[in-house]
Coordinates of C-alpha atoms in Angstrom, one line a residue:
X1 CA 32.9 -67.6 -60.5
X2 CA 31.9 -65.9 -56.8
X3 CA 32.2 -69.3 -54.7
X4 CA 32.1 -69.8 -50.9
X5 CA 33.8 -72.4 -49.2
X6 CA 32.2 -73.2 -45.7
X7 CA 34.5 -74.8 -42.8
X8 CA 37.4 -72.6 -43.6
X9 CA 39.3 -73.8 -40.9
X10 CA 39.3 -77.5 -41.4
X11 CA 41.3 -79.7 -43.7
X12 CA 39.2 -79.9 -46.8
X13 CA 38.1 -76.3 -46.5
X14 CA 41.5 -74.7 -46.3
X15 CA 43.4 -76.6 -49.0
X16 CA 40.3 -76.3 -51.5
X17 CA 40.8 -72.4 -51.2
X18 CA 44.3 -72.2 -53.2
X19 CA 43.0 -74.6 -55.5
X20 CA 40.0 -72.9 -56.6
X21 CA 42.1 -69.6 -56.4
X22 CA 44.2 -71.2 -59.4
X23 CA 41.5 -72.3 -61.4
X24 CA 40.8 -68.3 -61.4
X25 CA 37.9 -68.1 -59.2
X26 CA 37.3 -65.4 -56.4
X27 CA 37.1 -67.3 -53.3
X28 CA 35.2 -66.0 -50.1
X29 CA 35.3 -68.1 -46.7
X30 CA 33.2 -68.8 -44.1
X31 CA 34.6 -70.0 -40.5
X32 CA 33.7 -69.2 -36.7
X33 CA 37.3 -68.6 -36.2
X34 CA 39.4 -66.0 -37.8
X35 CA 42.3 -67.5 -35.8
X36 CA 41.5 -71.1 -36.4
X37 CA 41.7 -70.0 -39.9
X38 CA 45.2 -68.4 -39.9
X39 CA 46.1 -71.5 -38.0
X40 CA 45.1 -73.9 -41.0
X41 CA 47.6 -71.4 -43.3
X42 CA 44.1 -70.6 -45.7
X43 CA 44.0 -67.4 -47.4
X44 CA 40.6 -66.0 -48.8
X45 CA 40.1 -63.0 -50.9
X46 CA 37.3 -61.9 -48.4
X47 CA 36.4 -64.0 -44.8
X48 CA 33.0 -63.7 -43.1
X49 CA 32.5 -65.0 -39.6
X50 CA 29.2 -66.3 -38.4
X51 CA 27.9 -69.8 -36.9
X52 CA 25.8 -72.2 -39.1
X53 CA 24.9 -73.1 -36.2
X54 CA 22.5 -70.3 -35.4
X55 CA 22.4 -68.6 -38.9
X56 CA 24.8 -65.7 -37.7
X57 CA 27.1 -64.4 -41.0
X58 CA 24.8 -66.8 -43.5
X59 CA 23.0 -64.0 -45.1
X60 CA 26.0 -62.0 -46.2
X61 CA 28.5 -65.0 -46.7
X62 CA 26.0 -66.1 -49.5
X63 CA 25.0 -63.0 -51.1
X64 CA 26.0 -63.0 -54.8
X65 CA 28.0 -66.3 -54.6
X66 CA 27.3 -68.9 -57.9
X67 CA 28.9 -72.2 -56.0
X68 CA 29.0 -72.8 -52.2
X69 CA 30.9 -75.5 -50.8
X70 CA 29.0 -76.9 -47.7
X71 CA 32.2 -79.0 -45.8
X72 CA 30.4 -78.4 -42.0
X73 CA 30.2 -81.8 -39.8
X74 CA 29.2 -81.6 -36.2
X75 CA 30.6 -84.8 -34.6
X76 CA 32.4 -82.8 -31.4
X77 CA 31.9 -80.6 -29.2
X78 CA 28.1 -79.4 -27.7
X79 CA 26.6 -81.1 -30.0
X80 CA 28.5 -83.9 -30.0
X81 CA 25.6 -86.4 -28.4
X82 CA 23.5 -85.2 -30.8
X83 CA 25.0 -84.4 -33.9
X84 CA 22.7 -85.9 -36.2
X85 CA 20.0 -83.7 -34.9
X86 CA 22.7 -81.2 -35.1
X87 CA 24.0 -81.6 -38.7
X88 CA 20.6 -81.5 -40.0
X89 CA 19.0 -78.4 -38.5
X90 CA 22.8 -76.8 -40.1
X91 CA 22.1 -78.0 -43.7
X92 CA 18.5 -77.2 -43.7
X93 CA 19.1 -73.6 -42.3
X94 CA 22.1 -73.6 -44.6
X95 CA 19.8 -74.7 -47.6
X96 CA 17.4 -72.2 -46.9
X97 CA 19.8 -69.3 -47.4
X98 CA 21.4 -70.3 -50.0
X99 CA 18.0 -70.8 -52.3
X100 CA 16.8 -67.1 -50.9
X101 CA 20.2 -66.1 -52.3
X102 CA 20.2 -67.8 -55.5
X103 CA 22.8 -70.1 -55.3
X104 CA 23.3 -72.5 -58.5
X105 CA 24.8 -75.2 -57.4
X106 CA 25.7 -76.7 -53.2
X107 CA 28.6 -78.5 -53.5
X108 CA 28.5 -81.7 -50.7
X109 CA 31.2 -83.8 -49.2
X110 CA 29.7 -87.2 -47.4
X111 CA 30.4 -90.0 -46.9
X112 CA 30.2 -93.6 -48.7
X113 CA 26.9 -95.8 -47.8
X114 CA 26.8 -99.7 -47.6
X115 CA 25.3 -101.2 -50.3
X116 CA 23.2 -103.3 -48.0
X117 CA 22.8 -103.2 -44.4
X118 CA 21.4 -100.2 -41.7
X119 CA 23.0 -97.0 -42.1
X120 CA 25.3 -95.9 -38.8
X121 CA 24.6 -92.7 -36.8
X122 CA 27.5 -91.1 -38.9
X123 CA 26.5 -92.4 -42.4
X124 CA 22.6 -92.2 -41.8
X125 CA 23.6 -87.8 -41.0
X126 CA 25.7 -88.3 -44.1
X127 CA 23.0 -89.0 -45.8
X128 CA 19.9 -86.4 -44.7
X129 CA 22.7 -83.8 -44.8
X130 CA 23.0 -84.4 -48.4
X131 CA 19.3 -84.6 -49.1
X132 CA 18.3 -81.4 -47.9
X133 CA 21.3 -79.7 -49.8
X134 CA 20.6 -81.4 -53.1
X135 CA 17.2 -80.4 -53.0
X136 CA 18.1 -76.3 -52.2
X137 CA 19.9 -75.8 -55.6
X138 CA 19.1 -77.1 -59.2
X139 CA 22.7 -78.0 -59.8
X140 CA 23.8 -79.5 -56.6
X141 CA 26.6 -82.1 -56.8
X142 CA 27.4 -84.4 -53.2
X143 CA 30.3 -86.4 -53.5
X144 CA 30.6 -89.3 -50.9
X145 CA 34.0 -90.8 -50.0
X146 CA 35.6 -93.4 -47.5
X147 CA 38.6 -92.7 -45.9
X148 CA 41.2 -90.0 -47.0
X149 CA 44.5 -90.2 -46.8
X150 CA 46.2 -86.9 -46.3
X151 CA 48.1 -85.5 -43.3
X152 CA 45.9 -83.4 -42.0
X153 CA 43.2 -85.9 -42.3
X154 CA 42.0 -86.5 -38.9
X155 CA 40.6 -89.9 -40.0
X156 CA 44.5 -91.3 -41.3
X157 CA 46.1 -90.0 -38.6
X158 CA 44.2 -91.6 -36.1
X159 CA 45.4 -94.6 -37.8
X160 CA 48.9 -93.4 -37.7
X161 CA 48.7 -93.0 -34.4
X162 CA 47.0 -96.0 -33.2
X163 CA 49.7 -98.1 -35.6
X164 CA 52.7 -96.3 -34.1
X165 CA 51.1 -96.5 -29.9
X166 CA 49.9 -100.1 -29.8
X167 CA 52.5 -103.4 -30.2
X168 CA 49.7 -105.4 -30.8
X169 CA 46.5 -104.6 -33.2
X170 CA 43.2 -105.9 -31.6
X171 CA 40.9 -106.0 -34.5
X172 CA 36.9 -106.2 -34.2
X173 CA 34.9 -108.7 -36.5
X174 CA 34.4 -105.4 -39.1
X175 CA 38.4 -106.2 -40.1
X176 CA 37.3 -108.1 -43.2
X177 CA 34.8 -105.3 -44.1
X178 CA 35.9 -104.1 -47.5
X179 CA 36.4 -99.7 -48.6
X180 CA 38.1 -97.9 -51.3
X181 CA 40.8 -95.4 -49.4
X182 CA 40.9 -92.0 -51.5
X183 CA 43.8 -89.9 -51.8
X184 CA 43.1 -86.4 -50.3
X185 CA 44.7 -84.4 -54.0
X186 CA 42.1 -86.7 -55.8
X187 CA 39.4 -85.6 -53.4
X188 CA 40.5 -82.1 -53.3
X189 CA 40.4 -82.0 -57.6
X190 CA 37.0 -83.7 -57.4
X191 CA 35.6 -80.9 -55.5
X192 CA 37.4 -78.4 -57.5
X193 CA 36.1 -79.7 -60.8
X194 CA 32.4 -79.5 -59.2
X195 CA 32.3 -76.1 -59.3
X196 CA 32.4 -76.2 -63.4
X197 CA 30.5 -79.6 -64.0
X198 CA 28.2 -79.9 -66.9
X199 CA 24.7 -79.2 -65.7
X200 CA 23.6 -82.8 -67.3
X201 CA 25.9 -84.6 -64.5
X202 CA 24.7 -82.4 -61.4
X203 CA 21.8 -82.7 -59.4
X204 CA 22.8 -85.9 -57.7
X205 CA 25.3 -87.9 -56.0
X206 CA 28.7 -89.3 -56.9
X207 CA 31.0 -91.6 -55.3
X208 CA 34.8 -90.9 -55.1
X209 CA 37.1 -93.8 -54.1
X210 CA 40.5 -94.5 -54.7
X211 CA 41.3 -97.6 -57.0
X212 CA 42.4 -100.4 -54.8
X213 CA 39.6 -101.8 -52.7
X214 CA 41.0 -103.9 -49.1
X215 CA 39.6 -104.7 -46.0
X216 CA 40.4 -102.6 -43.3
X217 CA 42.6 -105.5 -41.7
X218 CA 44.7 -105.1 -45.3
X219 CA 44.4 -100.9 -45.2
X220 CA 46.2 -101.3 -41.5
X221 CA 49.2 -103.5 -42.4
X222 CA 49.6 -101.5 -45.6
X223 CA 49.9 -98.3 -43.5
X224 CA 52.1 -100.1 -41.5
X225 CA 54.5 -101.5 -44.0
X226 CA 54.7 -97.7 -45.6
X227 CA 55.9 -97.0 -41.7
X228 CA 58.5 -99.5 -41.7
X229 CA 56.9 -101.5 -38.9
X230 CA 55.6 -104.7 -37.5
X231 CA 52.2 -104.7 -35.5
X232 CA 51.2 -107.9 -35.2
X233 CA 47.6 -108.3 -34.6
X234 CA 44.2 -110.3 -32.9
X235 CA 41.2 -111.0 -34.5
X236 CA 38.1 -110.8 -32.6
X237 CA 34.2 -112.1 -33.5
X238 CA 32.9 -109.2 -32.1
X239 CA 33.2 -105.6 -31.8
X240 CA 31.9 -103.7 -29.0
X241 CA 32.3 -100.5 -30.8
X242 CA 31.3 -97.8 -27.3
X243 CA 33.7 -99.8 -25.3
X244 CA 36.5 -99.8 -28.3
X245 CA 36.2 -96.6 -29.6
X246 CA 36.7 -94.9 -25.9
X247 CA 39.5 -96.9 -25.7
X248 CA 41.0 -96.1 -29.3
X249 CA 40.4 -92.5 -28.8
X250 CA 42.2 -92.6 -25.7
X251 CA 45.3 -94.1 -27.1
X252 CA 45.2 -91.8 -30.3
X253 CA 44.8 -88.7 -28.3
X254 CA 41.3 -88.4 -30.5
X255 CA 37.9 -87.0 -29.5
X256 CA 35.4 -90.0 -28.3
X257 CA 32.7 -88.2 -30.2
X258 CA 34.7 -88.4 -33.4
X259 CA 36.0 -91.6 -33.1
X260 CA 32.7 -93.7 -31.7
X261 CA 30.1 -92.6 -34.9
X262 CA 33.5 -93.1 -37.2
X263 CA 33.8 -96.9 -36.1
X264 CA 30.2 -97.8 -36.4
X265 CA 30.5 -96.9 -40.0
X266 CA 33.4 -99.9 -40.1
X267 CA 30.4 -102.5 -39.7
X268 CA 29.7 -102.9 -43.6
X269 CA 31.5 -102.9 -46.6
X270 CA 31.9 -98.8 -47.8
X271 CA 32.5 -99.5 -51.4
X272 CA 31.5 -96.9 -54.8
X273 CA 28.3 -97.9 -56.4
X274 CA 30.4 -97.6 -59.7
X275 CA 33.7 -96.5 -61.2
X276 CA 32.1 -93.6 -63.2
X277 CA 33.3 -90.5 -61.1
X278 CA 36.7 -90.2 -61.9
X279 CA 35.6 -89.9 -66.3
X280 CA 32.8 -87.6 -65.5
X281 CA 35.2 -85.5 -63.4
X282 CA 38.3 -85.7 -65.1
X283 CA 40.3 -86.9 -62.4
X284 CA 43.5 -89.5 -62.7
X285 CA 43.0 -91.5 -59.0
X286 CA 46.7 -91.9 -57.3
X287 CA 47.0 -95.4 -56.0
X288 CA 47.0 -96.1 -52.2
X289 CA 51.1 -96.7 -51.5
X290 CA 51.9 -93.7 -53.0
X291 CA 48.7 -92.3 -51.1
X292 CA 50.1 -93.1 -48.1
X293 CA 53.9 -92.3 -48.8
X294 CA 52.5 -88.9 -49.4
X295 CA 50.4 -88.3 -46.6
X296 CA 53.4 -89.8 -44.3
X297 CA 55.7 -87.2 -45.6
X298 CA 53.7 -84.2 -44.9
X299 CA 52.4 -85.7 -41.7
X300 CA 56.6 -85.5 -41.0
X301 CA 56.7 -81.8 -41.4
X302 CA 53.8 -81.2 -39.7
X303 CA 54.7 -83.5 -36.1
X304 CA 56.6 -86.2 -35.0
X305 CA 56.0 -89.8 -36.2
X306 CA 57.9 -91.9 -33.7
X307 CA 57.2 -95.1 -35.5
X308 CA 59.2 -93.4 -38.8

């Protein structure tokens, strides 16, 4: 099939290209940056630049494409204070195109929702992002995930680096909050195998999780046991998630608009409605050590882990 993968540049975007590529596919991309996209080693057999922004490059990116991937998140930057606003003015413009183009099927990456309980800033955009995409193509598929654990994830290596900086883990009352860590080849063959789903299983949403469920208290000293060290840590009844996140960010070397939206997400349980996905799809879920070894390894080639 003709399929476009949007946010070329990023980690999701540039290691589905090769992978779709294999399954036989001709594979067109869609980035700001030709540069950004040479940096992230992805190859495309044809690369339009434009801004989803302001609409610039939609028109031809989508023209005669069957599947588009839609992996664009606004959390940085410009728009950073406002990235819900943002994200939603994106997907809708986004959605617009691709129905005026004919595009079958939108395929969405989110993120998990709590079962009970507000939705955050970051889950709540998660969420009217995916709406507005399901509802621009008859055979839309979103896929919503918690954490993934892959080198370039910018999510596990924030915890990388927070594990391998601090000698002493200060943990907010969200600790004993449960999730479902996903490995980022499992996430990468879900997405892969929604370009050729039945019909009968598109059209709505699927969760992706990984098999072991944890707290994120349990997620930490498991990363940190796969490092070979001891981070002893505090538990706190509160959480004061502006003050925290600046202060997080600052020690990981992260991007205070990332990081703040990410933590308020932290403040429920992120767990999969059901265990269905992984049938429907076709996909055999890695488990989370040999998740993390993984990720650990390539993170190694990629830059120094002190703590290692």
């Amino acid at each position: 099939m003709r399929i476009l993968v949007t946010g070329a540049s990023g980690y999701v975007g540039a290691a589905l290209a090769p992978r779709l590529a294999r399954d036989g596919h001709a594979v067109r991309g869609f980035a700001r940056s030709a540069e950004r996209v040479r940096a992230a080693g992805a190859v495309f057999d044809d690369l339009v630049l434009g801004d989803a922004s302001t609409g610039a490059g939609l028109d031809r990116a989508l023209d005669g494409i069957d599947v588009a991937y839609y992996l664009i998140h606004s959390m940085e930057g410009p728009a950073a204070g406002a990235f819900a606003d943002e994200e939603r003015r994106q997907a809708e413009r986004f959605a617009v195109t691709a129905a005026k183009a004919g595009v079958q099927r939108i395929a969405y990456l989110g993120g998990l929702l709590p079962q009970d309980g507000a939705l955050s800033r970051h889950l709540a955009s998660r969420l009217a992002v995916e709406e507005a995409l399901l509802a621009a193509a008859p055979e839309s598929v979103a896929l919503r995930a918690s954490i993934v654990i892959g080198a370039r994830s910018r999510s596990f290596r924030f915890l990388v680096r927070l594990l391998e900086r601090l000698p002493v883990l200060a943990l907010p009352a969200w600790r004993v909050n449960r999730t479902q860590p996903i490995d980022g080849r499992d996430v990468l063959e879900f997405l892969a195998a929604a370009a050729t789903l039945p019909a009968s299983s598109s059209g709505r949403s699927w969760d992706i999780a990984g098999p072991d469920a944890m707290s994120y208290a349990e997620m930490l000293q498991r990363i940190a046991d796969a490092m070979m060290i001891s981070r002893p840590s505090l538990g706190l009844n509160f959480t004061l998630t502006p003050i925290a996140s600046v202060m997080a960010a600052a020690v990981a070397g992260e991007d205070v608009g990332l990081i703040e939206p990410l933590m308020e997400s932290l403040e429920h349980d992120l767990l999969p409605r059901d265990d269905g996905a992984a049938d429907a799809f076709g996909v055999r879920l890695h488990r989370f050590e040999p998740a993390v070894e993984r990720a650990l390894f390539e993170l190694e080639q990629l830059e120094e882990v002190a703590a290692r």
